[in-house]
mmCIF file of C-alpha atoms in Angstrom:
data_model
loop_
_atom_site.group_PDB
_atom_site.id
_atom_site.type_symbol
_atom_site.label_atom_id
_atom_site.label_comp_id
_atom_site.label_asym_id
_atom_site.label_seq_id
_atom_site.Cartn_x
_atom_site.Cartn_y
_atom_site.Cartn_z
ATOM 1 C CA SER V 23 -35.411 17.424 31.281
ATOM 2 C CA TYR V 24 -37.954 18.644 32.984
ATOM 3 C CA ASP V 25 -38.617 17.670 36.638
ATOM 4 C CA LEU V 26 -41.916 17.491 38.327
ATOM 5 C CA THR V 27 -41.071 18.247 42.514
ATOM 6 C CA GLN V 28 -43.966 16.935 44.744
ATOM 7 C CA PRO V 29 -43.347 16.519 48.175
ATOM 8 C CA PRO V 30 -43.680 12.655 48.984
ATOM 9 C CA SER V 31 -46.759 12.820 51.930
ATOM 10 C CA VAL V 32 -49.373 15.858 53.667
ATOM 11 C CA SER V 33 -51.318 15.195 55.769
ATOM 12 C CA VAL V 34 -54.017 16.155 57.095
ATOM 13 C CA SER V 35 -57.251 16.354 59.080
ATOM 14 C CA PRO V 36 -60.810 16.357 58.655
ATOM 15 C CA GLY V 37 -62.530 19.309 57.272
ATOM 16 C CA GLN V 38 -59.167 21.203 56.830
ATOM 17 C CA THR V 39 -57.542 22.813 53.811
ATOM 18 C CA ALA V 40 -54.913 20.331 52.605
ATOM 19 C CA THR V 41 -52.968 21.651 50.164
ATOM 20 C CA ILE V 42 -49.801 20.181 47.954
ATOM 21 C CA ALA V 43 -47.474 21.731 45.557
ATOM 22 C CA CYS V 44 -45.367 20.638 43.014
ATOM 23 C CA SER V 45 -42.110 23.079 40.957
ATOM 24 C CA GLY V 46 -40.946 23.019 38.445
ATOM 25 C CA ASP V 47 -38.599 25.646 36.524
ATOM 26 C CA GLU V 48 -40.482 28.568 34.640
ATOM 27 C CA LEU V 49 -43.859 26.648 36.097
ATOM 28 C CA GLU V 50 -46.141 29.318 35.583
ATOM 29 C CA SER V 51 -45.776 29.263 31.870
ATOM 30 C CA LYS V 52 -47.300 25.673 31.932
ATOM 31 C CA PHE V 53 -50.647 24.460 31.753
ATOM 32 C CA VAL V 54 -50.903 22.381 35.395
ATOM 33 C CA CYS V 55 -53.037 19.643 35.599
ATOM 34 C CA TRP V 56 -53.588 17.599 38.863
ATOM 35 C CA TYR V 57 -54.818 13.676 38.710
ATOM 36 C CA ARG V 58 -55.868 11.687 41.924
ATOM 37 C CA LEU V 59 -54.922 7.662 42.027
ATOM 38 C CA ASN V 60 -56.145 5.322 44.084
ATOM 39 C CA PRO V 61 -55.105 1.401 44.709
ATOM 40 C CA GLY V 62 -56.400 0.024 42.136
ATOM 41 C CA GLN V 63 -57.971 1.956 40.422
ATOM 42 C CA PRO V 64 -56.805 4.273 37.341
ATOM 43 C CA PRO V 65 -55.794 8.437 37.915
ATOM 44 C CA ILE V 66 -58.936 10.609 37.972
ATOM 45 C CA LEU V 67 -58.275 14.038 36.245
ATOM 46 C CA VAL V 68 -59.271 16.435 39.459
ATOM 47 C CA ILE V 69 -57.383 19.590 37.809
ATOM 48 C CA TYR V 70 -57.063 21.343 34.593
ATOM 49 C CA GLU V 71 -55.209 24.077 32.871
ATOM 50 C CA ASN V 72 -54.125 24.834 36.162
ATOM 51 C CA GLY V 73 -57.587 25.944 37.879
ATOM 52 C CA GLN V 74 -60.678 24.204 36.161
ATOM 53 C CA ARG V 75 -62.935 21.994 37.325
ATOM 54 C CA PRO V 76 -64.074 18.895 34.981
ATOM 55 C CA SER V 77 -67.802 17.695 35.586
ATOM 56 C CA GLY V 78 -68.627 15.797 39.033
ATOM 57 C CA ILE V 79 -65.347 17.487 41.086
ATOM 58 C CA PRO V 80 -66.116 18.444 43.761
ATOM 59 C CA GLU V 81 -65.823 22.681 44.596
ATOM 60 C CA ARG V 82 -64.411 21.700 47.348
ATOM 61 C CA PHE V 83 -61.490 21.429 44.461
ATOM 62 C CA SER V 84 -58.817 23.855 43.753
ATOM 63 C CA GLY V 85 -55.781 25.145 41.966
ATOM 64 C CA SER V 86 -53.593 27.953 41.256
ATOM 65 C CA ASN V 87 -50.579 28.360 39.280
ATOM 66 C CA SER V 88 -47.513 31.280 40.000
ATOM 67 C CA GLY V 89 -43.312 31.523 40.045
ATOM 68 C CA LYS V 90 -41.905 27.930 40.251
ATOM 69 C CA THR V 91 -44.772 26.834 42.175
ATOM 70 C CA ALA V 92 -48.544 25.078 41.025
ATOM 71 C CA THR V 93 -50.355 24.682 44.036
ATOM 72 C CA LEU V 94 -53.805 21.936 44.775
ATOM 73 C CA THR V 95 -56.292 22.330 47.200
ATOM 74 C CA ILE V 96 -58.024 20.928 49.085
ATOM 75 C CA SER V 97 -60.684 22.359 50.360
ATOM 76 C CA GLY V 98 -62.579 20.757 53.866
ATOM 77 C CA THR V 99 -61.067 18.010 53.696
ATOM 78 C CA LEU V 100 -63.094 14.364 53.236
ATOM 79 C CA PRO V 101 -61.850 10.962 54.444
ATOM 80 C CA MET V 102 -63.005 9.779 50.994
ATOM 81 C CA ASP V 103 -60.175 12.630 49.912
ATOM 82 C CA GLU V 104 -57.614 10.167 50.691
ATOM 83 C CA ALA V 105 -55.105 9.068 47.730
ATOM 84 C CA ASP V 106 -52.460 9.877 45.891
ATOM 85 C CA TYR V 107 -51.780 12.664 44.059
ATOM 86 C CA TYR V 108 -50.249 13.669 40.769
ATOM 87 C CA CYS V 109 -49.146 16.767 39.480
ATOM 88 C CA GLN V 110 -48.206 17.186 35.003
ATOM 89 C CA VAL V 111 -47.662 19.112 32.676
ATOM 90 C CA TRP V 112 -46.739 18.811 28.696
ATOM 91 C CA ASP V 113 -43.334 20.233 27.444
ATOM 92 C CA SER V 114 -42.763 21.419 24.680
ATOM 93 C CA VAL V 115 -39.584 21.576 24.497
ATOM 94 C CA THR V 116 -39.510 17.914 24.115
ATOM 95 C CA GLU V 117 -42.686 16.597 23.379
ATOM 96 C CA ARG V 118 -42.951 14.648 26.220
ATOM 97 C CA VAL V 119 -45.826 14.284 29.298
ATOM 98 C CA ILE V 120 -44.117 15.251 32.327
ATOM 99 C CA PHE V 121 -45.237 13.677 36.064
ATOM 100 C CA GLY V 122 -44.532 14.715 39.434
ATOM 101 C CA GLY V 123 -43.229 12.185 41.682
ATOM 102 C CA GLY V 124 -46.530 12.100 43.683
ATOM 103 C CA THR V 125 -48.114 13.302 47.238
ATOM 104 C CA LYS V 126 -49.115 10.737 49.144
ATOM 105 C CA LEU V 127 -51.863 12.844 51.168
ATOM 106 C CA THR V 128 -53.478 11.227 54.107
ATOM 107 C CA VAL V 129 -57.540 12.219 55.856
ATOM 108 C CA LEU V 130 -56.312 11.954 59.828
ATOM 109 C CA GLU W 27 -70.118 6.838 27.444
ATOM 110 C CA VAL W 28 -67.080 7.125 26.955
ATOM 111 C CA GLN W 29 -65.131 4.260 28.407
ATOM 112 C CA LEU W 30 -61.806 2.825 27.260
ATOM 113 C CA VAL W 31 -61.153 -1.166 27.873
ATOM 114 C CA GLU W 32 -57.115 -2.423 27.781
ATOM 115 C CA SER W 33 -55.807 -5.945 27.649
ATOM 116 C CA GLY W 34 -53.125 -8.101 26.820
ATOM 117 C CA GLY W 35 -51.112 -8.138 30.030
ATOM 118 C CA GLY W 36 -49.995 -10.885 31.944
ATOM 119 C CA LEU W 37 -46.569 -12.257 32.789
ATOM 120 C CA VAL W 38 -43.327 -12.749 30.650
ATOM 121 C CA ARG W 39 -39.647 -13.787 30.490
ATOM 122 C CA PRO W 40 -37.342 -10.597 29.735
ATOM 123 C CA GLY W 41 -35.907 -10.193 26.980
ATOM 124 C CA GLU W 42 -39.973 -11.548 25.601
ATOM 125 C CA SER W 43 -42.592 -9.128 23.446
ATOM 126 C CA LEU W 44 -46.278 -8.312 23.883
ATOM 127 C CA ARG W 45 -49.132 -6.822 22.729
ATOM 128 C CA LEU W 46 -51.527 -3.968 25.044
ATOM 129 C CA SER W 47 -54.789 -3.145 23.378
ATOM 130 C CA CYS W 48 -57.484 -0.436 24.577
ATOM 131 C CA ALA W 49 -60.784 -0.271 23.548
ATOM 132 C CA ALA W 50 -62.732 3.134 23.419
ATOM 133 C CA SER W 51 -65.708 3.439 22.465
ATOM 134 C CA GLY W 52 -68.356 6.551 22.855
ATOM 135 C CA PHE W 53 -66.469 8.771 21.455
ATOM 136 C CA SER W 54 -64.944 10.202 17.898
ATOM 137 C CA PHE W 55 -61.727 8.213 18.432
ATOM 138 C CA THR W 56 -60.403 8.815 15.477
ATOM 139 C CA TYR W 57 -59.882 13.002 16.973
ATOM 140 C CA TYR W 58 -58.692 12.306 19.491
ATOM 141 C CA THR W 59 -54.379 11.933 20.431
ATOM 142 C CA MET W 60 -54.539 8.574 22.566
ATOM 143 C CA ASN W 61 -51.188 7.429 25.341
ATOM 144 C CA TRP W 62 -50.449 4.827 27.216
ATOM 145 C CA VAL W 63 -49.333 5.601 30.333
ATOM 146 C CA ARG W 64 -47.660 3.263 32.893
ATOM 147 C CA GLN W 65 -46.948 3.150 36.495
ATOM 148 C CA ALA W 66 -44.666 0.589 38.639
ATOM 149 C CA PRO W 67 -45.384 -1.368 42.122
ATOM 150 C CA GLY W 68 -45.051 1.255 44.290
ATOM 151 C CA LYS W 69 -43.958 4.368 42.041
ATOM 152 C CA GLY W 70 -44.991 6.808 40.109
ATOM 153 C CA LEU W 71 -46.753 7.309 36.795
ATOM 154 C CA GLU W 72 -44.727 7.460 34.201
ATOM 155 C CA TRP W 73 -45.293 7.845 30.237
ATOM 156 C CA ILE W 74 -44.678 6.274 27.130
ATOM 157 C CA SER W 75 -46.073 6.911 24.808
ATOM 158 C CA SER W 76 -48.411 8.425 22.816
ATOM 159 C CA ILE W 77 -49.855 9.314 18.807
ATOM 160 C CA SER W 78 -51.916 11.556 17.033
ATOM 161 C CA GLY W 79 -55.695 10.782 15.270
ATOM 162 C CA THR W 80 -54.207 10.561 12.495
ATOM 163 C CA GLY W 81 -51.561 8.007 13.487
ATOM 164 C CA ASP W 82 -48.512 9.855 11.859
ATOM 165 C CA SER W 83 -47.233 11.147 15.001
ATOM 166 C CA MET W 84 -45.602 9.165 17.735
ATOM 167 C CA HIS W 85 -43.861 10.270 20.867
ATOM 168 C CA TYR W 86 -42.114 7.788 23.360
ATOM 169 C CA ALA W 87 -39.752 8.091 26.956
ATOM 170 C CA ASP W 88 -36.596 7.187 26.259
ATOM 171 C CA SER W 89 -37.487 4.568 28.984
ATOM 172 C CA VAL W 90 -39.303 2.334 26.500
ATOM 173 C CA ARG W 91 -38.218 4.196 22.777
ATOM 174 C CA GLY W 92 -36.050 1.637 20.254
ATOM 175 C CA ARG W 93 -38.556 -1.174 22.116
ATOM 176 C CA PHE W 94 -42.167 -0.006 21.894
ATOM 177 C CA THR W 95 -44.115 0.711 18.753
ATOM 178 C CA ILE W 96 -47.649 2.297 19.583
ATOM 179 C CA SER W 97 -50.190 2.238 16.737
ATOM 180 C CA ARG W 98 -54.160 2.632 16.664
ATOM 181 C CA ASP W 99 -56.413 1.490 13.977
ATOM 182 C CA ASN W 100 -59.009 4.027 14.226
ATOM 183 C CA ALA W 101 -61.017 1.307 12.502
ATOM 184 C CA LYS W 102 -61.954 -0.757 15.644
ATOM 185 C CA LYS W 103 -61.158 2.303 17.948
ATOM 186 C CA SER W 104 -58.092 0.581 18.893
ATOM 187 C CA LEU W 105 -54.795 1.773 19.955
ATOM 188 C CA TYR W 106 -52.179 -0.738 20.932
ATOM 189 C CA LEU W 107 -48.532 -0.953 22.592
ATOM 190 C CA GLN W 108 -46.483 -3.288 21.136
ATOM 191 C CA MET W 109 -43.449 -4.251 23.994
ATOM 192 C CA ASP W 110 -40.341 -5.958 22.855
ATOM 193 C CA SER W 111 -37.583 -6.838 24.426
ATOM 194 C CA LEU W 112 -38.877 -6.466 28.124
ATOM 195 C CA ARG W 113 -37.067 -5.568 31.124
ATOM 196 C CA VAL W 114 -38.156 -6.660 34.887
ATOM 197 C CA GLU W 115 -37.857 -3.075 35.259
ATOM 198 C CA ASP W 116 -41.249 -3.036 32.893
ATOM 199 C CA THR W 117 -43.417 -4.914 35.629
ATOM 200 C CA ALA W 118 -46.266 -2.423 35.880
ATOM 201 C CA VAL W 119 -49.690 -0.887 35.263
ATOM 202 C CA TYR W 120 -50.206 0.102 32.593
ATOM 203 C CA PHE W 121 -53.284 2.034 31.506
ATOM 204 C CA CYS W 122 -54.117 3.216 27.432
ATOM 205 C CA ALA W 123 -55.766 7.516 28.490
ATOM 206 C CA THR W 124 -56.991 10.418 25.904
ATOM 207 C CA SER W 125 -55.014 13.290 25.118
ATOM 208 C CA ARG W 126 -56.625 16.622 25.138
ATOM 209 C CA SER W 127 -56.581 19.783 25.329
ATOM 210 C CA GLY W 128 -57.023 23.583 25.467
ATOM 211 C CA ALA W 129 -57.186 27.078 23.939
ATOM 212 C CA GLY W 130 -52.760 26.889 24.982
ATOM 213 C CA ALA W 131 -49.607 25.479 23.590
ATOM 214 C CA SER W 132 -48.857 23.807 26.289
ATOM 215 C CA SER W 133 -52.332 22.573 28.108
ATOM 216 C CA LYS W 134 -52.536 18.929 28.012
ATOM 217 C CA TRP W 135 -54.357 16.698 30.070
ATOM 218 C CA PHE W 136 -55.851 12.863 29.483
ATOM 219 C CA ASP W 137 -59.701 11.995 30.104
ATOM 220 C CA PRO W 138 -60.864 9.183 29.809
ATOM 221 C CA TRP W 139 -58.341 6.916 31.344
ATOM 222 C CA GLY W 140 -58.562 2.741 31.137
ATOM 223 C CA GLN W 141 -58.783 0.399 33.956
ATOM 224 C CA GLY W 142 -55.770 -0.643 32.833
ATOM 225 C CA THR W 143 -53.780 -3.522 32.718
ATOM 226 C CA LEU W 144 -50.353 -5.750 34.380
ATOM 227 C CA VAL W 145 -47.999 -6.679 32.776
ATOM 228 C CA THR W 146 -44.955 -9.106 34.985
ATOM 229 C CA VAL W 147 -41.895 -9.233 33.517
ATOM 230 C CA SER W 148 -40.003 -12.171 35.687
ATOM 231 C CA SER W 149 -38.349 -15.366 35.742
#
């Protein structure tokens, strides 16, 4: 089965740049999206198709996908950005949706 | 306004059944593949099932195949998840979510999501 690997946690100081990695075999051949998840809230899509931002998502959120690693970048991180972030792909071989294990972003 | 509202969660004993519903509004429900995704306490997101817009194609995660059944009623703009032979490890918040697709064959993402409904399986 296809697996996506994320670091369990990432810490960043307010105003600095946070980068969250998502790795998987031949990931560059897939489209990666990212969700933000706050406790008690539904997931919110923050990036789709590797680097596209949905309307309403601040420009400080960006994404890229190269080689075996996709990256979510949050520039000028705010305390409100503290949340869990999940990457996700569609595995066309098994026709399954795959989520990464999630990364807890701490802003301190 | 695009909205998904889940219902039907609750407390059940192992081996029992439960049926979840998801009411959609604000978009052309028939045109979209719909999904169920869950999050167990302290765990990550897990996709568990999807159903095509016409309802003739369904997919399941290995963890629920043979026990859960996804269905939809397009006239009622509703999605369902019949959960049988429930296990303690099925305890989770269950979300319904709308599939979106891009130009690429493997470009798929979920937006929007419902608020979720809690299912607790405990003796």
